[in-house]
């Protein structure tokens, strides 16, 4: 009786080693969530800075359109979610699409906030002045 119990325990032990080595130990790796620390509007050569904030003056392009693509960077660049929203006061003469393209139907002023979608409250603000 004792000999058969020892043999059964040895077989279970060997079988468990074989199963673990075959299937391996599986574990789940959770990725670290990296929040957005800041957003910077870049629009090099167009942006002006004053104590009241950044602004850009746009004039009609060769087609007569009052358009601007807001260029921005999200920091750090390896943030988990780098998507942003564009918030602005609804006016009848300007719109901002999901890509940051601002279109004016006539001259005017529009204040646009770029807000991180990751919930970090990171944002930057730009005043856009459209003239003829």
Short mmCIF file of N, CA and C in Angstrom, two decimals:
data_model
loop_
_atom_site.label_atom_id
_atom_site.label_comp_id
_atom_site.label_asym_id
_atom_site.label_seq_id
_atom_site.Cartn_x
_atom_site.Cartn_y
_atom_site.Cartn_z
N UNK A 1 0.82 -1.19 0.00
CA UNK A 1 0.00 0.00 0.00
C UNK A 1 0.86 1.25 0.00
N UNK A 2 1.90 1.25 0.83
CA UNK A 2 2.75 2.42 0.91
C UNK A 2 3.47 2.67 -0.41
N UNK A 3 3.90 1.61 -1.04
CA UNK A 3 4.64 1.74 -2.29
C UNK A 3 3.75 2.32 -3.40
N UNK A 4 2.49 1.91 -3.47
CA UNK A 4 1.59 2.41 -4.50
C UNK A 4 1.24 3.89 -4.26
N UNK A 5 1.13 4.33 -3.02
CA UNK A 5 0.86 5.74 -2.71
C UNK A 5 2.04 6.61 -3.15
N UNK A 6 3.23 6.17 -2.88
CA UNK A 6 4.43 6.91 -3.27
C UNK A 6 4.52 7.01 -4.79
N UNK A 7 4.19 5.92 -5.48
CA UNK A 7 4.22 5.91 -6.95
C UNK A 7 3.17 6.88 -7.51
N UNK A 8 1.98 6.87 -6.93
CA UNK A 8 0.91 7.79 -7.40
C UNK A 8 1.32 9.24 -7.18
N UNK A 9 1.88 9.55 -6.02
CA UNK A 9 2.33 10.93 -5.74
C UNK A 9 3.43 11.33 -6.72
N UNK A 10 4.35 10.44 -7.00
CA UNK A 10 5.44 10.72 -7.94
C UNK A 10 4.88 10.96 -9.34
N UNK A 11 3.89 10.16 -9.77
CA UNK A 11 3.29 10.35 -11.09
C UNK A 11 2.56 11.70 -11.18
N UNK A 12 1.83 12.05 -10.12
CA UNK A 12 1.13 13.36 -10.10
C UNK A 12 2.14 14.49 -10.17
N UNK A 13 3.23 14.36 -9.42
CA UNK A 13 4.28 15.37 -9.41
C UNK A 13 4.90 15.53 -10.81
N UNK A 14 5.22 14.43 -11.45
CA UNK A 14 5.81 14.46 -12.80
C UNK A 14 4.81 15.02 -13.81
N UNK A 15 3.54 14.61 -13.68
CA UNK A 15 2.52 15.12 -14.60
C UNK A 15 2.33 16.63 -14.43
N UNK A 16 2.36 17.10 -13.19
CA UNK A 16 2.18 18.55 -12.98
C UNK A 16 3.36 19.32 -13.55
N UNK A 17 4.57 18.81 -13.42
CA UNK A 17 5.74 19.46 -14.02
C UNK A 17 5.61 19.49 -15.53
N UNK A 18 5.16 18.40 -16.11
CA UNK A 18 4.99 18.33 -17.57
C UNK A 18 3.92 19.32 -18.04
N UNK A 19 2.80 19.40 -17.31
CA UNK A 19 1.74 20.34 -17.70
C UNK A 19 2.19 21.79 -17.60
N UNK A 20 2.87 22.15 -16.52
CA UNK A 20 3.34 23.53 -16.36
C UNK A 20 4.36 23.87 -17.43
N UNK A 21 5.26 22.95 -17.74
CA UNK A 21 6.26 23.24 -18.77
C UNK A 21 5.64 23.32 -20.16
N UNK A 22 4.57 22.53 -20.39
CA UNK A 22 3.92 22.56 -21.69
C UNK A 22 3.08 23.82 -21.87
N UNK A 23 2.23 24.14 -20.90
CA UNK A 23 1.35 25.32 -21.00
C UNK A 23 2.03 26.59 -20.52
N UNK A 24 3.02 26.46 -19.70
CA UNK A 24 3.71 27.62 -19.18
C UNK A 24 2.87 28.34 -18.14
N UNK A 25 3.53 29.20 -17.41
CA UNK A 25 2.81 30.03 -16.45
C UNK A 25 2.38 31.28 -17.18
N UNK A 26 1.10 31.52 -17.21
CA UNK A 26 0.60 32.69 -17.91
C UNK A 26 0.30 33.78 -16.90
N UNK A 27 0.73 34.97 -17.23
CA UNK A 27 0.44 36.11 -16.39
C UNK A 27 0.10 37.29 -17.29
N UNK A 28 -0.66 38.18 -16.76
CA UNK A 28 -1.11 39.32 -17.54
C UNK A 28 -0.28 40.54 -17.17
N UNK A 29 0.21 41.24 -18.18
CA UNK A 29 1.00 42.43 -17.96
C UNK A 29 0.09 43.64 -18.21
N UNK A 30 -0.01 44.47 -17.21
CA UNK A 30 -0.80 45.69 -17.36
C UNK A 30 0.13 46.82 -17.76
N UNK A 31 -0.27 47.51 -18.82
CA UNK A 31 0.55 48.62 -19.27
C UNK A 31 0.33 49.84 -18.38
N UNK A 32 1.38 50.56 -18.15
CA UNK A 32 1.31 51.76 -17.34
C UNK A 32 0.56 52.84 -18.13
N UNK A 33 -0.34 53.52 -17.47
CA UNK A 33 -1.06 54.62 -18.11
C UNK A 33 -0.24 55.90 -17.93
N UNK A 34 0.12 56.50 -19.05
CA UNK A 34 0.92 57.73 -19.02
C UNK A 34 0.01 58.89 -19.39
N UNK A 35 -0.27 59.80 -18.45
CA UNK A 35 -1.18 60.92 -18.73
C UNK A 35 -0.49 62.02 -19.54
N UNK A 36 -1.31 62.82 -20.21
CA UNK A 36 -0.82 64.00 -20.93
C UNK A 36 -0.44 65.04 -19.89
N UNK A 37 0.77 65.59 -20.01
CA UNK A 37 1.22 66.61 -19.06
C UNK A 37 0.92 68.02 -19.57
N UNK A 38 1.07 68.20 -20.88
CA UNK A 38 0.77 69.52 -21.44
C UNK A 38 0.55 69.41 -22.95
N UNK A 39 -0.10 70.43 -23.48
CA UNK A 39 -0.34 70.55 -24.92
C UNK A 39 0.26 71.87 -25.34
N UNK A 40 0.96 71.86 -26.46
CA UNK A 40 1.59 73.08 -26.95
C UNK A 40 1.15 73.35 -28.39
N UNK A 41 0.62 74.53 -28.62
CA UNK A 41 0.28 74.95 -29.99
C UNK A 41 1.57 75.44 -30.63
N UNK A 42 1.90 74.90 -31.79
CA UNK A 42 3.20 75.22 -32.39
C UNK A 42 3.10 76.19 -33.56
N UNK A 43 2.30 75.97 -34.54
CA UNK A 43 2.12 76.87 -35.69
C UNK A 43 3.28 77.84 -35.87
N UNK A 44 4.47 77.30 -36.07
CA UNK A 44 5.68 78.11 -36.20
C UNK A 44 5.54 79.16 -37.29
N UNK A 45 6.01 80.36 -37.00
CA UNK A 45 5.98 81.45 -37.96
C UNK A 45 4.66 82.18 -38.03
N UNK A 46 3.62 81.66 -37.39
CA UNK A 46 2.30 82.29 -37.41
C UNK A 46 1.88 82.78 -36.04
N UNK A 47 2.36 82.13 -35.00
CA UNK A 47 1.88 82.37 -33.65
C UNK A 47 2.63 83.53 -33.01
N UNK A 48 1.87 84.38 -32.34
CA UNK A 48 2.43 85.48 -31.56
C UNK A 48 2.06 85.24 -30.10
N UNK A 49 2.93 85.68 -29.21
CA UNK A 49 2.66 85.51 -27.78
C UNK A 49 2.68 86.87 -27.09
N UNK A 50 1.72 87.04 -26.23
CA UNK A 50 1.64 88.23 -25.40
C UNK A 50 1.27 87.79 -24.00
N UNK A 51 1.22 88.73 -23.09
CA UNK A 51 0.88 88.39 -21.71
C UNK A 51 -0.54 87.83 -21.60
N UNK A 52 -1.43 88.20 -22.52
CA UNK A 52 -2.81 87.70 -22.50
C UNK A 52 -2.92 86.30 -23.11
N UNK A 53 -1.89 85.83 -23.79
CA UNK A 53 -1.92 84.50 -24.40
C UNK A 53 -1.43 84.51 -25.84
N UNK A 54 -1.51 83.36 -26.46
CA UNK A 54 -1.06 83.20 -27.84
C UNK A 54 -2.18 83.57 -28.81
N UNK A 55 -1.79 84.13 -29.96
CA UNK A 55 -2.78 84.43 -30.99
C UNK A 55 -2.16 84.30 -32.37
N UNK A 56 -3.02 84.11 -33.33
CA UNK A 56 -2.61 84.01 -34.74
C UNK A 56 -3.54 84.91 -35.54
N UNK A 57 -2.96 85.66 -36.47
CA UNK A 57 -3.74 86.49 -37.39
C UNK A 57 -3.71 85.79 -38.75
N UNK A 58 -4.89 85.53 -39.30
CA UNK A 58 -4.93 84.89 -40.62
C UNK A 58 -5.58 85.84 -41.62
N UNK A 59 -5.14 85.70 -42.84
CA UNK A 59 -5.68 86.49 -43.96
C UNK A 59 -6.14 85.51 -45.03
N UNK A 60 -6.94 85.94 -45.96
CA UNK A 60 -7.43 85.02 -47.00
C UNK A 60 -6.27 84.38 -47.78
N UNK A 61 -6.42 83.09 -48.07
CA UNK A 61 -5.41 82.39 -48.87
C UNK A 61 -5.65 82.71 -50.36
N UNK A 62 -4.92 82.03 -51.25
CA UNK A 62 -5.03 82.30 -52.69
C UNK A 62 -6.43 82.04 -53.24
N UNK A 63 -7.21 81.21 -52.54
CA UNK A 63 -8.60 80.95 -52.96
C UNK A 63 -9.59 81.89 -52.28
N UNK A 64 -9.08 82.79 -51.46
CA UNK A 64 -9.95 83.72 -50.75
C UNK A 64 -10.56 83.15 -49.48
N UNK A 65 -10.07 81.98 -49.05
CA UNK A 65 -10.61 81.33 -47.85
C UNK A 65 -9.87 81.78 -46.60
N UNK A 66 -10.61 81.92 -45.53
CA UNK A 66 -10.02 82.22 -44.23
C UNK A 66 -9.94 80.89 -43.46
N UNK A 67 -8.79 80.22 -43.60
CA UNK A 67 -8.61 78.89 -43.00
C UNK A 67 -7.29 78.82 -42.26
N UNK A 68 -7.29 77.97 -41.22
CA UNK A 68 -6.07 77.72 -40.47
C UNK A 68 -6.12 76.30 -39.92
N UNK A 69 -5.02 75.59 -40.05
CA UNK A 69 -4.86 74.27 -39.43
C UNK A 69 -4.06 74.50 -38.15
N UNK A 70 -4.66 74.19 -37.01
CA UNK A 70 -3.96 74.36 -35.74
C UNK A 70 -2.99 73.19 -35.57
N UNK A 71 -1.71 73.51 -35.48
CA UNK A 71 -0.69 72.49 -35.25
C UNK A 71 -0.36 72.48 -33.76
N UNK A 72 -0.30 71.30 -33.19
CA UNK A 72 -0.05 71.19 -31.76
C UNK A 72 0.77 69.93 -31.47
N UNK A 73 1.36 69.90 -30.28
CA UNK A 73 2.07 68.71 -29.80
C UNK A 73 1.52 68.35 -28.43
N UNK A 74 1.47 67.07 -28.18
CA UNK A 74 1.05 66.55 -26.89
C UNK A 74 2.30 66.01 -26.19
N UNK A 75 2.48 66.40 -24.93
CA UNK A 75 3.64 65.95 -24.15
C UNK A 75 3.18 65.18 -22.93
N UNK A 76 3.85 64.10 -22.58
CA UNK A 76 4.97 63.50 -23.30
C UNK A 76 4.47 62.80 -24.55
N UNK A 77 5.37 62.61 -25.48
CA UNK A 77 4.98 62.01 -26.77
C UNK A 77 4.52 60.56 -26.63
N UNK A 78 4.91 59.91 -25.54
CA UNK A 78 4.50 58.52 -25.32
C UNK A 78 3.29 58.41 -24.39
N UNK A 79 2.51 59.48 -24.30
CA UNK A 79 1.30 59.44 -23.47
C UNK A 79 0.37 58.34 -23.99
N UNK A 80 -0.37 57.74 -23.09
CA UNK A 80 -1.25 56.62 -23.46
C UNK A 80 -2.34 57.02 -24.44
N UNK A 81 -2.91 58.21 -24.25
CA UNK A 81 -3.98 58.70 -25.12
C UNK A 81 -3.64 60.13 -25.53
N UNK A 82 -3.26 60.31 -26.79
CA UNK A 82 -2.85 61.63 -27.26
C UNK A 82 -3.96 62.35 -28.02
N UNK A 83 -5.18 61.85 -27.95
CA UNK A 83 -6.29 62.48 -28.65
C UNK A 83 -6.74 63.75 -27.91
N UNK A 84 -7.23 64.71 -28.70
CA UNK A 84 -7.67 65.98 -28.13
C UNK A 84 -9.04 66.38 -28.65
N UNK A 85 -9.67 67.28 -27.95
CA UNK A 85 -10.91 67.92 -28.39
C UNK A 85 -10.63 69.39 -28.62
N UNK A 86 -11.38 69.98 -29.54
CA UNK A 86 -11.28 71.41 -29.80
C UNK A 86 -12.57 72.05 -29.29
N UNK A 87 -12.44 72.92 -28.32
CA UNK A 87 -13.61 73.58 -27.74
C UNK A 87 -13.58 75.06 -28.11
N UNK A 88 -14.74 75.58 -28.49
CA UNK A 88 -14.84 76.99 -28.85
C UNK A 88 -16.28 77.43 -28.70
N UNK A 89 -16.45 78.73 -28.57
CA UNK A 89 -17.80 79.28 -28.46
C UNK A 89 -18.47 79.20 -29.83
N UNK A 90 -19.68 78.69 -29.85
CA UNK A 90 -20.42 78.58 -31.12
C UNK A 90 -20.71 79.99 -31.67
N UNK A 91 -20.22 80.25 -32.86
CA UNK A 91 -20.48 81.51 -33.56
C UNK A 91 -20.97 81.18 -34.96
N UNK A 92 -21.61 82.14 -35.60
CA UNK A 92 -22.17 81.87 -36.93
C UNK A 92 -21.16 82.05 -38.06
N UNK A 93 -19.96 82.50 -37.74
CA UNK A 93 -18.99 82.79 -38.80
C UNK A 93 -17.74 81.90 -38.77
N UNK A 94 -17.67 80.93 -37.85
CA UNK A 94 -16.47 80.09 -37.79
C UNK A 94 -16.79 78.70 -37.26
N UNK A 95 -16.05 77.71 -37.77
CA UNK A 95 -16.17 76.33 -37.30
C UNK A 95 -14.78 75.74 -37.12
N UNK A 96 -14.70 74.73 -36.27
CA UNK A 96 -13.46 73.98 -36.06
C UNK A 96 -13.82 72.51 -36.21
N UNK A 97 -13.11 71.80 -37.11
CA UNK A 97 -13.41 70.38 -37.28
C UNK A 97 -12.58 69.54 -36.31
N UNK A 98 -12.75 68.24 -36.35
CA UNK A 98 -12.08 67.33 -35.41
C UNK A 98 -10.57 67.25 -35.62
N UNK A 99 -10.07 67.78 -36.73
CA UNK A 99 -8.64 67.77 -37.02
C UNK A 99 -7.97 69.10 -36.70
N UNK A 100 -8.73 70.05 -36.20
CA UNK A 100 -8.18 71.35 -35.85
C UNK A 100 -8.13 72.33 -37.00
N UNK A 101 -8.93 72.13 -38.04
CA UNK A 101 -9.00 73.07 -39.15
C UNK A 101 -10.10 74.08 -38.83
N UNK A 102 -9.68 75.34 -38.73
CA UNK A 102 -10.61 76.43 -38.42
C UNK A 102 -10.98 77.12 -39.73
N UNK A 103 -12.28 77.28 -39.98
CA UNK A 103 -12.76 77.92 -41.20
C UNK A 103 -13.67 79.08 -40.82
N UNK A 104 -13.33 80.26 -41.32
CA UNK A 104 -14.15 81.46 -41.10
C UNK A 104 -14.94 81.75 -42.38
N UNK A 105 -16.19 82.14 -42.24
CA UNK A 105 -16.97 82.57 -43.40
C UNK A 105 -16.84 84.07 -43.63
N UNK A 106 -16.38 84.77 -42.60
CA UNK A 106 -16.12 86.21 -42.69
C UNK A 106 -15.11 86.56 -41.61
N UNK A 107 -14.53 87.76 -41.65
CA UNK A 107 -13.57 88.14 -40.61
C UNK A 107 -14.22 88.08 -39.22
N UNK A 108 -13.39 87.78 -38.25
CA UNK A 108 -13.86 87.70 -36.88
C UNK A 108 -12.78 87.16 -35.96
N UNK A 109 -13.15 86.94 -34.72
CA UNK A 109 -12.23 86.46 -33.70
C UNK A 109 -12.82 85.20 -33.08
N UNK A 110 -11.96 84.20 -32.87
CA UNK A 110 -12.41 82.94 -32.28
C UNK A 110 -11.35 82.45 -31.30
N UNK A 111 -11.79 82.11 -30.10
CA UNK A 111 -10.90 81.55 -29.08
C UNK A 111 -11.11 80.03 -29.06
N UNK A 112 -10.03 79.28 -29.28
CA UNK A 112 -10.10 77.82 -29.35
C UNK A 112 -9.26 77.23 -28.23
N UNK A 113 -9.85 76.28 -27.51
CA UNK A 113 -9.13 75.53 -26.48
C UNK A 113 -8.90 74.12 -26.98
N UNK A 114 -7.67 73.64 -26.84
CA UNK A 114 -7.34 72.25 -27.17
C UNK A 114 -7.23 71.52 -25.84
N UNK A 115 -8.07 70.50 -25.66
CA UNK A 115 -8.18 69.81 -24.38
C UNK A 115 -7.85 68.33 -24.57
N UNK A 116 -6.99 67.79 -23.72
CA UNK A 116 -6.64 66.37 -23.77
C UNK A 116 -7.85 65.52 -23.42
N UNK A 117 -8.05 64.45 -24.19
CA UNK A 117 -9.20 63.56 -23.97
C UNK A 117 -8.95 62.51 -22.88
N UNK A 118 -7.74 62.46 -22.35
CA UNK A 118 -7.42 61.41 -21.38
C UNK A 118 -7.86 61.75 -19.95
N UNK A 119 -8.48 62.91 -19.77
CA UNK A 119 -8.95 63.28 -18.44
C UNK A 119 -7.90 63.94 -17.57
N UNK A 120 -6.76 64.28 -18.14
CA UNK A 120 -5.66 64.87 -17.37
C UNK A 120 -5.81 66.38 -17.17
N UNK A 121 -6.79 66.99 -17.81
CA UNK A 121 -7.03 68.44 -17.73
C UNK A 121 -5.93 69.27 -18.39
N UNK A 122 -5.08 68.66 -19.19
CA UNK A 122 -4.07 69.41 -19.93
C UNK A 122 -4.76 70.13 -21.08
N UNK A 123 -4.39 71.39 -21.29
CA UNK A 123 -5.00 72.16 -22.37
C UNK A 123 -4.11 73.33 -22.76
N UNK A 124 -4.40 73.90 -23.91
CA UNK A 124 -3.77 75.13 -24.37
C UNK A 124 -4.83 75.93 -25.10
N UNK A 125 -4.66 77.23 -25.13
CA UNK A 125 -5.66 78.13 -25.71
C UNK A 125 -5.01 78.99 -26.78
N UNK A 126 -5.76 79.25 -27.83
CA UNK A 126 -5.29 80.08 -28.94
C UNK A 126 -6.40 81.02 -29.38
N UNK A 127 -6.06 82.26 -29.58
CA UNK A 127 -6.98 83.25 -30.12
C UNK A 127 -6.68 83.40 -31.61
N UNK A 128 -7.68 83.24 -32.45
CA UNK A 128 -7.48 83.35 -33.90
C UNK A 128 -8.23 84.57 -34.39
N UNK A 129 -7.50 85.44 -35.07
CA UNK A 129 -8.08 86.67 -35.59
C UNK A 129 -8.06 86.57 -37.11
N UNK A 130 -9.24 86.57 -37.72
CA UNK A 130 -9.35 86.49 -39.18
C UNK A 130 -9.63 87.90 -39.70
N UNK A 131 -8.79 88.34 -40.65
CA UNK A 131 -8.95 89.68 -41.25
C UNK A 131 -9.03 89.57 -42.76
N UNK A 132 -9.48 90.62 -43.39
CA UNK A 132 -9.53 90.67 -44.87
C UNK A 132 -8.31 91.36 -45.40
#
